[in-house]
mmCIF file of C-alpha atoms in Angstrom:
data_model
loop_
_atom_site.group_PDB
_atom_site.id
_atom_site.type_symbol
_atom_site.label_atom_id
_atom_site.label_comp_id
_atom_site.label_asym_id
_atom_site.label_seq_id
_atom_site.Cartn_x
_atom_site.Cartn_y
_atom_site.Cartn_z
ATOM 1 C CA MET A 1277 -2.530 -13.626 9.852
ATOM 2 C CA ASN A 1278 -2.506 -16.381 7.256
ATOM 3 C CA ILE A 1279 0.750 -18.092 6.335
ATOM 4 C CA ILE A 1280 0.065 -19.199 2.796
ATOM 5 C CA LYS A 1281 3.236 -21.048 1.888
ATOM 6 C CA LEU A 1282 6.671 -21.627 3.343
ATOM 7 C CA TYR A 1283 9.848 -22.513 1.485
ATOM 8 C CA ARG A 1284 12.177 -23.905 4.126
ATOM 9 C CA ALA A 1285 15.892 -24.210 3.614
ATOM 10 C CA ASP A 1286 15.797 -28.006 3.788
ATOM 11 C CA GLU A 1287 13.046 -28.163 1.171
ATOM 12 C CA ALA A 1288 14.511 -25.628 -1.242
ATOM 13 C CA LEU A 1289 16.734 -26.181 -4.205
ATOM 14 C CA LYS A 1290 20.463 -25.918 -3.779
ATOM 15 C CA PRO A 1291 21.527 -22.286 -4.144
ATOM 16 C CA ILE A 1292 22.506 -21.476 -7.712
ATOM 17 C CA GLU A 1293 25.715 -19.653 -8.499
ATOM 18 C CA PRO A 1294 25.687 -16.815 -11.047
ATOM 19 C CA VAL A 1295 25.632 -18.149 -14.586
ATOM 20 C CA GLN A 1296 26.562 -14.884 -16.269
ATOM 21 C CA PRO A 1297 30.221 -13.884 -16.571
ATOM 22 C CA ASP A 1298 31.594 -11.102 -14.413
ATOM 23 C CA LEU A 1299 30.735 -8.166 -16.637
ATOM 24 C CA PHE A 1300 32.263 -5.507 -14.454
ATOM 25 C CA GLY A 1301 35.540 -6.770 -13.021
ATOM 26 C CA VAL A 1302 36.154 -7.484 -9.365
ATOM 27 C CA ALA A 1303 37.099 -3.954 -8.324
ATOM 28 C CA ALA A 1304 34.412 -2.212 -10.371
ATOM 29 C CA GLY A 1305 31.764 -4.615 -9.164
ATOM 30 C CA ALA A 1306 32.773 -4.175 -5.544
ATOM 31 C CA VAL A 1307 32.226 -0.430 -5.813
ATOM 32 C CA ARG A 1308 29.147 -0.505 -8.012
ATOM 33 C CA PHE A 1309 27.312 -3.084 -5.925
ATOM 34 C CA ALA A 1310 28.437 -1.884 -2.507
ATOM 35 C CA ILE A 1311 25.724 -1.678 0.132
ATOM 36 C CA ASP A 1312 25.149 0.604 3.099
ATOM 37 C CA VAL A 1313 25.688 -1.249 6.380
ATOM 38 C CA PRO A 1314 25.298 1.209 9.270
ATOM 39 C CA ASN A 1315 26.831 0.452 12.654
ATOM 40 C CA GLU A 1316 23.449 -0.383 14.153
ATOM 41 C CA VAL A 1317 22.921 -3.101 11.536
ATOM 42 C CA THR A 1318 26.472 -4.398 11.919
ATOM 43 C CA MET A 1319 25.962 -4.774 15.656
ATOM 44 C CA ALA A 1320 22.601 -6.501 15.239
ATOM 45 C CA LEU A 1321 23.956 -8.922 12.655
ATOM 46 C CA GLY A 1322 26.995 -9.565 14.831
ATOM 47 C CA ALA A 1323 24.606 -10.576 17.608
ATOM 48 C CA SER A 1324 22.929 -13.084 15.213
ATOM 49 C CA ALA A 1325 19.725 -11.092 14.792
ATOM 50 C CA PRO A 1326 17.318 -12.735 12.323
ATOM 51 C CA VAL A 1327 16.967 -10.956 8.984
ATOM 52 C CA PHE A 1328 13.697 -10.635 7.084
ATOM 53 C CA ILE A 1329 14.198 -9.565 3.454
ATOM 54 C CA GLY A 1330 11.076 -8.000 1.967
ATOM 55 C CA VAL A 1331 10.285 -9.245 -1.541
ATOM 56 C CA SER A 1332 7.477 -8.088 -3.813
ATOM 57 C CA GLY A 1333 8.506 -9.804 -7.024
ATOM 58 C CA GLY A 1334 9.907 -6.535 -8.367
ATOM 59 C CA ARG A 1335 13.493 -6.140 -9.497
ATOM 60 C CA ASP A 1336 14.611 -4.061 -6.521
ATOM 61 C CA SER A 1337 13.594 -6.798 -4.104
ATOM 62 C CA GLN A 1338 15.279 -9.446 -6.274
ATOM 63 C CA ALA A 1339 18.561 -7.530 -6.201
ATOM 64 C CA LEU A 1340 18.097 -6.844 -2.481
ATOM 65 C CA ALA A 1341 17.649 -10.528 -1.671
ATOM 66 C CA TYR A 1342 20.694 -11.661 -3.638
ATOM 67 C CA ARG A 1343 22.929 -8.885 -2.320
ATOM 68 C CA VAL A 1344 21.885 -9.130 1.340
ATOM 69 C CA CYS A 1345 22.290 -12.904 1.362
ATOM 70 C CA ALA A 1346 25.750 -12.502 -0.191
ATOM 71 C CA HIS A 1347 26.664 -10.040 2.565
ATOM 72 C CA LEU A 1348 25.367 -12.368 5.272
ATOM 73 C CA ASP A 1349 27.448 -15.172 3.807
ATOM 74 C CA ASP A 1350 30.521 -12.942 3.642
ATOM 75 C CA ILE A 1351 30.329 -12.036 7.342
ATOM 76 C CA GLY A 1352 29.432 -15.556 8.440
ATOM 77 C CA HIS A 1353 26.081 -14.468 9.863
ATOM 78 C CA PRO A 1354 24.807 -17.411 11.928
ATOM 79 C CA GLY A 1355 21.295 -16.085 12.505
ATOM 80 C CA SER A 1356 18.091 -16.958 10.685
ATOM 81 C CA ARG A 1357 17.250 -15.363 7.369
ATOM 82 C CA PHE A 1358 13.932 -15.259 5.533
ATOM 83 C CA LEU A 1359 12.292 -13.821 2.472
ATOM 84 C CA VAL A 1360 8.905 -12.328 3.355
ATOM 85 C CA HIS A 1361 6.184 -11.451 0.848
ATOM 86 C CA ALA A 1362 2.904 -9.671 1.652
ATOM 87 C CA ASP A 1363 0.282 -11.051 -0.735
ATOM 88 C CA LEU A 1364 -2.223 -8.333 -1.668
ATOM 89 C CA GLY A 1365 -4.671 -10.787 -3.215
ATOM 90 C CA ARG A 1366 -6.438 -10.253 -6.489
ATOM 91 C CA VAL A 1367 -4.762 -6.891 -7.161
ATOM 92 C CA GLU A 1368 -1.377 -8.638 -7.453
ATOM 93 C CA TRP A 1369 0.290 -9.405 -10.753
ATOM 94 C CA ARG A 1370 0.003 -13.183 -11.177
ATOM 95 C CA ASP A 1371 3.769 -13.478 -11.668
ATOM 96 C CA SER A 1372 4.681 -11.815 -8.359
ATOM 97 C CA LEU A 1373 4.448 -14.828 -6.057
ATOM 98 C CA PRO A 1374 6.171 -17.188 -8.557
ATOM 99 C CA VAL A 1375 9.094 -14.755 -8.796
ATOM 100 C CA CYS A 1376 9.397 -14.793 -4.986
ATOM 101 C CA GLU A 1377 9.136 -18.584 -4.882
ATOM 102 C CA ARG A 1378 11.877 -18.942 -7.471
ATOM 103 C CA LEU A 1379 14.041 -16.503 -5.547
ATOM 104 C CA ALA A 1380 13.643 -18.520 -2.344
ATOM 105 C CA GLN A 1381 14.512 -21.723 -4.167
ATOM 106 C CA ARG A 1382 17.610 -20.241 -5.727
ATOM 107 C CA LEU A 1383 18.835 -18.806 -2.419
ATOM 108 C CA GLY A 1384 17.877 -21.899 -0.439
ATOM 109 C CA ILE A 1385 16.036 -19.992 2.288
ATOM 110 C CA GLU A 1386 12.517 -19.914 3.633
ATOM 111 C CA LEU A 1387 9.847 -17.802 1.967
ATOM 112 C CA VAL A 1388 7.119 -16.594 4.304
ATOM 113 C CA VAL A 1389 3.963 -15.354 2.593
ATOM 114 C CA VAL A 1390 1.538 -13.354 4.727
ATOM 115 C CA ARG A 1391 -1.745 -11.649 4.058
ATOM 116 C CA ARG A 1392 -4.293 -9.516 5.863
ATOM 117 C CA THR A 1393 -6.827 -11.779 7.562
ATOM 118 C CA ALA A 1394 -9.724 -9.341 7.006
ATOM 119 C CA GLY A 1395 -9.424 -9.576 3.229
ATOM 120 C CA ASP A 1396 -7.218 -8.448 0.373
ATOM 121 C CA MET A 1397 -6.582 -4.995 -1.066
ATOM 122 C CA MET A 1398 -9.767 -4.932 -3.131
ATOM 123 C CA ASP A 1399 -11.764 -6.036 -0.091
ATOM 124 C CA ARG A 1400 -10.215 -3.165 1.859
ATOM 125 C CA TRP A 1401 -11.296 -0.600 -0.736
ATOM 126 C CA LEU A 1402 -14.805 -2.066 -0.852
ATOM 127 C CA SER A 1403 -15.170 -2.129 2.930
ATOM 128 C CA ARG A 1404 -13.755 1.385 3.201
ATOM 129 C CA TRP A 1405 -16.363 2.609 0.751
ATOM 130 C CA SER A 1406 -19.154 0.854 2.638
ATOM 131 C CA GLY A 1407 -17.938 2.327 5.912
ATOM 132 C CA ASN A 1408 -17.584 5.831 4.475
ATOM 133 C CA VAL A 1409 -21.111 5.716 3.066
ATOM 134 C CA ALA A 1410 -22.424 4.683 6.498
ATOM 135 C CA ARG A 1411 -20.491 7.511 8.143
ATOM 136 C CA TYR A 1412 -21.837 10.058 5.679
ATOM 137 C CA ALA A 1413 -25.402 8.796 6.074
ATOM 138 C CA LYS A 1414 -25.197 9.381 9.845
ATOM 139 C CA LEU A 1415 -23.438 12.758 9.469
ATOM 140 C CA GLU A 1416 -20.232 11.497 11.039
ATOM 141 C CA CYS A 1417 -18.297 13.390 8.354
ATOM 142 C CA VAL A 1418 -19.222 16.555 6.502
ATOM 143 C CA LYS A 1419 -18.093 15.441 3.016
ATOM 144 C CA LEU A 1420 -18.299 12.052 1.360
ATOM 145 C CA ILE A 1421 -14.939 10.240 1.532
ATOM 146 C CA LEU A 1422 -13.420 8.288 -1.332
ATOM 147 C CA PRO A 1423 -12.784 4.505 -1.150
ATOM 148 C CA TRP A 1424 -9.268 4.536 -2.564
ATOM 149 C CA SER A 1425 -5.812 4.832 -1.064
ATOM 150 C CA THR A 1426 -4.001 8.072 -1.876
ATOM 151 C CA ALA A 1427 -0.448 9.361 -1.731
ATOM 152 C CA ALA A 1428 -1.333 11.002 1.582
ATOM 153 C CA GLN A 1429 -3.204 7.969 2.938
ATOM 154 C CA ARG A 1430 -1.282 4.878 1.900
ATOM 155 C CA PHE A 1431 -3.151 2.451 4.116
ATOM 156 C CA CYS A 1432 -2.550 -0.044 1.320
ATOM 157 C CA THR A 1433 1.115 -0.180 2.321
ATOM 158 C CA ALA A 1434 0.613 0.260 6.054
ATOM 159 C CA GLU A 1435 -2.205 -2.228 6.609
ATOM 160 C CA LEU A 1436 -1.562 -4.877 3.965
ATOM 161 C CA LYS A 1437 2.231 -4.914 3.960
ATOM 162 C CA SER A 1438 4.041 -3.277 6.874
ATOM 163 C CA GLN A 1439 1.670 -4.259 9.669
ATOM 164 C CA VAL A 1440 1.161 -7.886 8.660
ATOM 165 C CA ILE A 1441 4.892 -8.434 8.093
ATOM 166 C CA ALA A 1442 5.764 -6.833 11.442
ATOM 167 C CA ARG A 1443 3.172 -8.984 13.201
ATOM 168 C CA GLU A 1444 4.710 -12.141 11.782
ATOM 169 C CA MET A 1445 8.215 -11.020 12.750
ATOM 170 C CA ARG A 1446 7.090 -10.410 16.327
ATOM 171 C CA ARG A 1447 5.299 -13.756 16.438
ATOM 172 C CA ARG A 1448 8.378 -15.676 15.350
ATOM 173 C CA PHE A 1449 10.835 -13.721 17.474
ATOM 174 C CA PRO A 1450 9.194 -12.321 20.610
ATOM 175 C CA LEU A 1451 12.639 -11.636 22.104
ATOM 176 C CA GLY A 1452 15.814 -10.108 20.736
ATOM 177 C CA ASP A 1453 16.645 -7.749 17.891
ATOM 178 C CA VAL A 1454 15.215 -8.297 14.416
ATOM 179 C CA VAL A 1455 16.289 -6.758 11.106
ATOM 180 C CA SER A 1456 13.957 -5.893 8.227
ATOM 181 C CA ALA A 1457 15.786 -5.340 4.922
ATOM 182 C CA VAL A 1458 13.931 -3.175 2.406
ATOM 183 C CA GLY A 1459 14.801 -2.541 -1.239
ATOM 184 C CA ILE A 1460 14.045 1.153 -1.624
ATOM 185 C CA ARG A 1461 16.398 3.351 -3.658
ATOM 186 C CA ARG A 1462 17.048 7.113 -3.564
ATOM 187 C CA GLU A 1463 16.616 7.346 -7.330
ATOM 188 C CA GLU A 1464 12.927 6.423 -7.070
ATOM 189 C CA SER A 1465 11.541 9.606 -5.496
ATOM 190 C CA ALA A 1466 12.416 12.766 -3.594
ATOM 191 C CA LYS A 1467 11.001 11.243 -0.410
ATOM 192 C CA ARG A 1468 13.103 8.112 -0.743
ATOM 193 C CA ALA A 1469 16.144 10.222 -1.535
ATOM 194 C CA ARG A 1470 15.910 11.508 2.054
ATOM 195 C CA MET A 1471 15.603 8.051 3.613
ATOM 196 C CA PRO A 1472 18.388 6.905 5.958
ATOM 197 C CA ALA A 1473 20.134 3.568 5.553
ATOM 198 C CA TRP A 1474 18.941 2.616 9.051
ATOM 199 C CA LYS A 1475 16.181 3.568 11.427
ATOM 200 C CA GLN A 1476 14.572 1.986 14.431
ATOM 201 C CA ASP A 1477 11.423 0.095 13.470
ATOM 202 C CA GLU A 1478 8.783 0.872 16.081
ATOM 203 C CA ARG A 1479 6.510 -1.865 14.718
ATOM 204 C CA THR A 1480 8.989 -4.621 15.568
ATOM 205 C CA THR A 1481 10.579 -3.088 18.654
ATOM 206 C CA ARG A 1482 9.534 -4.916 21.812
ATOM 207 C CA LYS A 1483 10.413 -4.504 25.480
ATOM 208 C CA ARG A 1484 13.260 -6.987 25.104
ATOM 209 C CA GLY A 1485 14.365 -6.443 21.543
ATOM 210 C CA GLN A 1486 14.871 -3.652 19.025
ATOM 211 C CA GLY A 1487 13.523 -3.626 15.488
ATOM 212 C CA HIS A 1488 15.826 -2.373 12.734
ATOM 213 C CA THR A 1489 14.772 -1.168 9.282
ATOM 214 C CA TRP A 1490 17.743 -1.547 6.908
ATOM 215 C CA ASN A 1491 17.831 0.049 3.452
ATOM 216 C CA PRO A 1492 21.071 -1.367 2.022
ATOM 217 C CA ILE A 1493 20.719 -0.527 -1.698
ATOM 218 C CA LEU A 1494 19.672 3.107 -1.354
ATOM 219 C CA GLY A 1495 22.432 4.314 -3.671
ATOM 220 C CA TRP A 1496 21.880 1.826 -6.474
ATOM 221 C CA ARG A 1497 20.639 2.953 -9.885
ATOM 222 C CA ARG A 1498 18.082 1.057 -11.935
ATOM 223 C CA GLY A 1499 20.814 -0.183 -14.254
ATOM 224 C CA ASP A 1500 22.724 -1.552 -11.264
ATOM 225 C CA VAL A 1501 19.662 -3.488 -10.182
ATOM 226 C CA ASN A 1502 19.028 -4.938 -13.640
ATOM 227 C CA ASP A 1503 22.656 -5.936 -14.113
ATOM 228 C CA TYR A 1504 22.998 -7.485 -10.669
ATOM 229 C CA VAL A 1505 19.904 -9.649 -11.128
ATOM 230 C CA ARG A 1506 21.082 -10.689 -14.593
ATOM 231 C CA ASN A 1507 24.564 -11.426 -13.276
ATOM 232 C CA ARG A 1508 22.982 -13.789 -10.776
ATOM 233 C CA GLY A 1509 21.375 -15.674 -13.658
ATOM 234 C CA ASP A 1510 17.803 -14.739 -12.790
ATOM 235 C CA GLU A 1511 15.140 -13.082 -14.937
ATOM 236 C CA LEU A 1512 12.852 -10.184 -14.156
ATOM 237 C CA HIS A 1513 9.102 -10.192 -13.517
ATOM 238 C CA GLU A 1514 6.875 -10.478 -16.583
ATOM 239 C CA ALA A 1515 5.603 -6.951 -15.934
ATOM 240 C CA TYR A 1516 8.983 -5.659 -17.104
ATOM 241 C CA ARG A 1517 9.871 -8.313 -19.666
ATOM 242 C CA LEU A 1518 6.564 -8.753 -21.485
ATOM 243 C CA TYR A 1519 4.528 -5.625 -20.826
ATOM 244 C CA GLY A 1520 7.081 -2.836 -20.431
ATOM 245 C CA SER A 1521 6.046 -1.670 -16.968
ATOM 246 C CA THR A 1522 8.577 0.449 -15.095
ATOM 247 C CA ARG A 1523 7.638 -0.917 -11.651
ATOM 248 C CA VAL A 1524 5.898 -3.820 -9.928
ATOM 249 C CA SER A 1525 3.428 -3.255 -7.116
ATOM 250 C CA CYS A 1526 -0.313 -3.697 -7.364
ATOM 251 C CA ALA A 1527 -1.365 -4.438 -10.927
ATOM 252 C CA PHE A 1528 -3.086 -1.038 -10.809
ATOM 253 C CA CYS A 1529 -1.443 1.283 -8.280
ATOM 254 C CA VAL A 1530 -2.859 4.596 -7.046
ATOM 255 C CA LEU A 1531 0.629 6.038 -7.616
ATOM 256 C CA GLY A 1532 1.138 4.388 -10.999
ATOM 257 C CA SER A 1533 1.888 6.345 -14.143
ATOM 258 C CA GLU A 1534 -0.444 6.208 -17.134
ATOM 259 C CA HIS A 1535 2.214 4.169 -18.934
ATOM 260 C CA ASP A 1536 2.294 1.533 -16.189
ATOM 261 C CA LEU A 1537 -1.499 1.397 -15.873
ATOM 262 C CA ARG A 1538 -1.763 0.763 -19.612
ATOM 263 C CA ALA A 1539 1.002 -1.830 -19.448
ATOM 264 C CA SER A 1540 -0.878 -3.662 -16.721
ATOM 265 C CA SER A 1541 -4.113 -3.569 -18.692
ATOM 266 C CA ASN A 1542 -2.370 -5.423 -21.524
ATOM 267 C CA CYS A 1543 -1.950 -8.491 -19.297
ATOM 268 C CA ALA A 1544 -4.973 -10.798 -19.480
ATOM 269 C CA GLY A 1545 -4.393 -11.892 -15.896
ATOM 270 C CA ASN A 1546 -5.208 -8.347 -14.733
ATOM 271 C CA HIS A 1547 -8.473 -7.908 -16.638
ATOM 272 C CA ALA A 1548 -10.834 -9.229 -13.945
ATOM 273 C CA ILE A 1549 -9.497 -6.930 -11.220
ATOM 274 C CA TYR A 1550 -9.455 -4.029 -13.689
ATOM 275 C CA ARG A 1551 -13.192 -4.427 -14.265
ATOM 276 C CA GLU A 1552 -13.883 -4.789 -10.543
ATOM 277 C CA MET A 1553 -11.991 -1.600 -9.765
ATOM 278 C CA VAL A 1554 -13.742 0.338 -12.518
ATOM 279 C CA ALA A 1555 -17.063 -0.902 -11.145
ATOM 280 C CA LEU A 1556 -16.153 0.698 -7.794
ATOM 281 C CA GLU A 1557 -15.306 3.947 -9.597
ATOM 282 C CA ALA A 1558 -18.757 3.852 -11.168
ATOM 283 C CA ALA A 1559 -20.555 3.042 -7.909
ATOM 284 C CA SER A 1560 -18.695 5.577 -5.773
ATOM 285 C CA THR A 1561 -18.284 8.460 -8.293
ATOM 286 C CA PHE A 1562 -14.630 8.723 -7.197
ATOM 287 C CA SER A 1563 -11.888 8.229 -9.781
ATOM 288 C CA PHE A 1564 -9.102 5.814 -8.869
ATOM 289 C CA GLN A 1565 -6.509 8.577 -9.116
ATOM 290 C CA SER A 1566 -7.265 12.217 -8.421
ATOM 291 C CA HIS A 1567 -6.459 13.164 -12.009
ATOM 292 C CA ARG A 1568 -7.382 9.971 -13.869
ATOM 293 C CA TRP A 1569 -10.286 7.542 -14.135
ATOM 294 C CA LEU A 1570 -9.013 3.987 -14.319
ATOM 295 C CA GLY A 1571 -11.897 3.191 -16.658
ATOM 296 C CA ASP A 1572 -10.361 5.520 -19.245
ATOM 297 C CA VAL A 1573 -7.111 3.529 -19.363
ATOM 298 C CA ALA A 1574 -8.532 0.549 -21.263
ATOM 299 C CA PRO A 1575 -12.234 1.138 -22.001
ATOM 300 C CA ASP A 1576 -12.186 -1.650 -24.587
ATOM 301 C CA LEU A 1577 -11.984 -4.127 -21.691
ATOM 302 C CA LEU A 1578 -15.346 -2.943 -20.334
ATOM 303 C CA ASP A 1579 -18.760 -4.089 -21.513
ATOM 304 C CA ALA A 1580 -21.291 -1.547 -22.741
ATOM 305 C CA GLY A 1581 -23.145 -1.482 -19.438
ATOM 306 C CA LEU A 1582 -20.074 -0.671 -17.352
ATOM 307 C CA ARG A 1583 -18.919 1.965 -19.847
ATOM 308 C CA ALA A 1584 -22.307 3.637 -19.566
ATOM 309 C CA ARG A 1585 -22.254 3.515 -15.753
ATOM 310 C CA LEU A 1586 -18.766 5.005 -15.742
ATOM 311 C CA GLN A 1587 -19.822 7.902 -17.963
ATOM 312 C CA GLU A 1588 -22.801 8.535 -15.699
ATOM 313 C CA ALA A 1589 -20.510 8.384 -12.640
ATOM 314 C CA LYS A 1590 -18.330 11.145 -14.086
ATOM 315 C CA GLU A 1591 -21.378 13.376 -14.431
ATOM 316 C CA ARG A 1592 -22.571 12.489 -10.936
ATOM 317 C CA ALA A 1593 -19.091 13.211 -9.592
ATOM 318 C CA GLN A 1594 -19.289 16.727 -10.986
ATOM 319 C CA ALA A 1595 -22.624 17.230 -9.240
ATOM 320 C CA ARG A 1596 -21.185 15.906 -5.957
ATOM 321 C CA VAL A 1597 -18.116 18.145 -6.142
ATOM 322 C CA SER A 1598 -20.242 21.155 -7.083
ATOM 323 C CA ALA A 1599 -22.563 20.582 -4.129
ATOM 324 C CA GLU A 1600 -19.776 20.150 -1.598
ATOM 325 C CA SER A 1601 -17.956 23.227 -2.882
ATOM 326 C CA ARG A 1602 -20.740 25.318 -1.357
ATOM 327 C CA LEU A 1603 -19.706 24.347 2.187
ATOM 328 C CA PRO A 1604 -17.782 27.150 3.962
ATOM 329 C CA GLU A 1605 -14.221 26.300 4.909
ATOM 330 C CA HIS A 1606 -14.721 26.641 8.656
ATOM 331 C CA LEU A 1607 -17.239 23.772 8.584
ATOM 332 C CA LEU A 1608 -14.949 21.341 6.775
ATOM 333 C CA PHE A 1609 -13.177 18.476 8.484
ATOM 334 C CA VAL A 1610 -10.260 19.194 10.807
ATOM 335 C CA LYS A 1611 -8.886 17.142 13.657
ATOM 336 C CA GLY A 1612 -11.493 17.058 16.389
ATOM 337 C CA TRP A 1613 -14.373 17.803 13.984
ATOM 338 C CA PRO A 1614 -16.868 19.267 14.631
ATOM 339 C CA THR A 1615 -15.143 22.176 16.308
ATOM 340 C CA VAL A 1616 -17.868 24.791 15.737
ATOM 341 C CA MET A 1617 -21.636 24.778 15.911
ATOM 342 C CA PRO A 1618 -23.210 25.828 12.591
ATOM 343 C CA THR A 1619 -25.621 28.719 12.559
ATOM 344 C CA PRO A 1620 -29.227 27.982 11.540
ATOM 345 C CA SER A 1621 -28.528 29.222 8.021
ATOM 346 C CA GLU A 1622 -25.341 27.134 7.816
ATOM 347 C CA ALA A 1623 -27.265 24.090 9.043
ATOM 348 C CA ALA A 1624 -29.800 24.655 6.290
ATOM 349 C CA LEU A 1625 -26.944 24.792 3.760
ATOM 350 C CA ILE A 1626 -25.424 21.567 5.120
ATOM 351 C CA ALA A 1627 -28.805 19.875 4.802
ATOM 352 C CA GLU A 1628 -29.202 21.110 1.221
ATOM 353 C CA VAL A 1629 -25.716 19.897 0.270
ATOM 354 C CA ARG A 1630 -26.420 16.500 1.827
ATOM 355 C CA ARG A 1631 -29.610 16.155 -0.202
ATOM 356 C CA ASP A 1632 -27.762 17.054 -3.395
ATOM 357 C CA VAL A 1633 -24.864 14.681 -2.709
ATOM 358 C CA ALA A 1634 -27.234 11.855 -1.822
ATOM 359 C CA ALA A 1635 -29.149 12.389 -5.048
ATOM 360 C CA ALA A 1636 -25.962 12.563 -7.123
ATOM 361 C CA VAL A 1637 -24.414 9.398 -5.691
ATOM 362 C CA GLY A 1638 -27.631 7.487 -5.031
ATOM 363 C CA LEU A 1639 -27.464 7.295 -1.232
ATOM 364 C CA GLN A 1640 -30.031 7.165 1.542
ATOM 365 C CA VAL A 1641 -28.948 9.625 4.247
ATOM 366 C CA ALA A 1642 -30.349 11.110 7.449
ATOM 367 C CA HIS A 1643 -30.135 14.730 8.635
ATOM 368 C CA THR A 1644 -31.407 16.455 5.515
ATOM 369 C CA ASP A 1645 -33.202 19.389 7.136
ATOM 370 C CA ARG A 1646 -31.991 22.300 9.228
ATOM 371 C CA GLU A 1647 -33.301 21.156 12.614
ATOM 372 C CA SER A 1648 -31.996 17.614 12.347
ATOM 373 C CA VAL A 1649 -28.567 18.927 11.300
ATOM 374 C CA LEU A 1650 -28.477 21.291 14.284
ATOM 375 C CA GLN A 1651 -29.473 18.502 16.653
ATOM 376 C CA ARG A 1652 -26.878 16.167 15.162
ATOM 377 C CA TYR A 1653 -24.137 18.764 15.718
ATOM 378 C CA ARG A 1654 -25.307 19.261 19.321
ATOM 379 C CA ASP A 1655 -25.057 15.513 19.888
ATOM 380 C CA LEU A 1656 -21.629 15.258 18.229
ATOM 381 C CA MET A 1657 -20.186 18.156 20.189
ATOM 382 C CA ALA A 1658 -21.619 16.837 23.450
ATOM 383 C CA ALA A 1659 -20.073 13.442 22.735
ATOM 384 C CA ALA A 1660 -16.720 15.097 21.994
ATOM 385 C CA ALA A 1661 -16.855 17.052 25.241
ATOM 386 C CA ALA A 1662 -17.679 13.879 27.182
ATOM 387 C CA LYS A 1663 -14.828 12.027 25.516
ATOM 388 C CA ALA A 1664 -12.429 14.817 26.492
ATOM 389 C CA SER A 1665 -13.483 14.486 30.138
ATOM 390 C CA PRO A 1666 -10.890 12.658 32.298
ATOM 391 C CA GLU A 1667 -13.636 10.316 33.538
ATOM 392 C CA ALA A 1668 -14.769 9.401 30.021
ATOM 393 C CA PRO A 1669 -14.336 5.747 28.993
ATOM 394 C CA PRO A 1670 -12.512 4.893 25.727
ATOM 395 C CA SER A 1671 -14.722 5.265 22.654
ATOM 396 C CA HIS A 1672 -14.581 4.441 18.965
ATOM 397 C CA THR A 1673 -12.684 6.840 16.741
ATOM 398 C CA PHE A 1674 -13.597 7.339 13.125
ATOM 399 C CA GLU A 1675 -11.367 5.834 10.451
ATOM 400 C CA GLY A 1676 -9.443 7.907 7.962
ATOM 401 C CA SER A 1677 -9.598 11.620 7.325
ATOM 402 C CA GLN A 1678 -11.882 13.935 5.446
ATOM 403 C CA THR A 1679 -11.045 14.564 1.815
#
């Protein structure tokens, strides 16, 4: 865990009052900008639990920070309060940290900036690809696995945001309840529409203290967020103001729309990471999104060599997909793979597919003939049986899942 920068209350600027007039009236504003405060949160705050307000630099987290701090002031909360930002490294918009710094200064509270010690988001994708290639070469997975995060495997959020923030919360407060305020809204997605205003946070729950995840602005609309931030006299991230993006996360997000990817590509500060990500598309033969190559978003930002490698990667991807489509379903990855021993003819097919995939992607792999595939499966299944034995010692488990 690296703590990059702290804005402490005694170092920060004096909190700034809203400079915009009350556009909504007292009664209307009270209803429009009401927040959900479940009983569990009320009890924790009443017991002076520290509050960590997650901020990304996006508008939802700006509104969250202002509104939660106002609520804490209203109830006379005597506990500690912090803004906490998980820095994703070179995939971040350059304006994200400055927005969080300004927010901390205006509120007069400490900003804690954390990051993954093993490297940033791009490092994680690169290391994942390297690890997946090594796994495939040793026949530890039946199909080659992509480097990128996906909607189903959002290790980007889990490993680079949630886990590092929770670790810092536990470090600072090993005892007692802690509250994590998050700025998600029901309007954003069907999944978030089902989110509760409170849930126990297992990551920050300890033997002598409960962790609380608090989603206070679930019912707010985008217009509410924009107006509340404006009413506090602050301005939005440059991604919205200058480039027309609809959201702020990574500069190029695996869940981003084509509109937002193009908006991000218009910012010169994002060009270097754009080229690095496209280079990984070209090397891996996996598109950044399942339905879209990132290199097609702004090809004018690529030099001739990278454009040529990307075009070749698309052709090699087709060859890889075609080869792996020949594998029968019962041999594909499931939990506990491998669960069946291939027949000699199936082993020959696996070997043939591995040769074709290796040629398409440019890999050096073992187990490319029938007998070596059969022996490898015998070894894997024997190892699985030994691991399942009550006397078996703990062993390494493979990362990720087969895609």
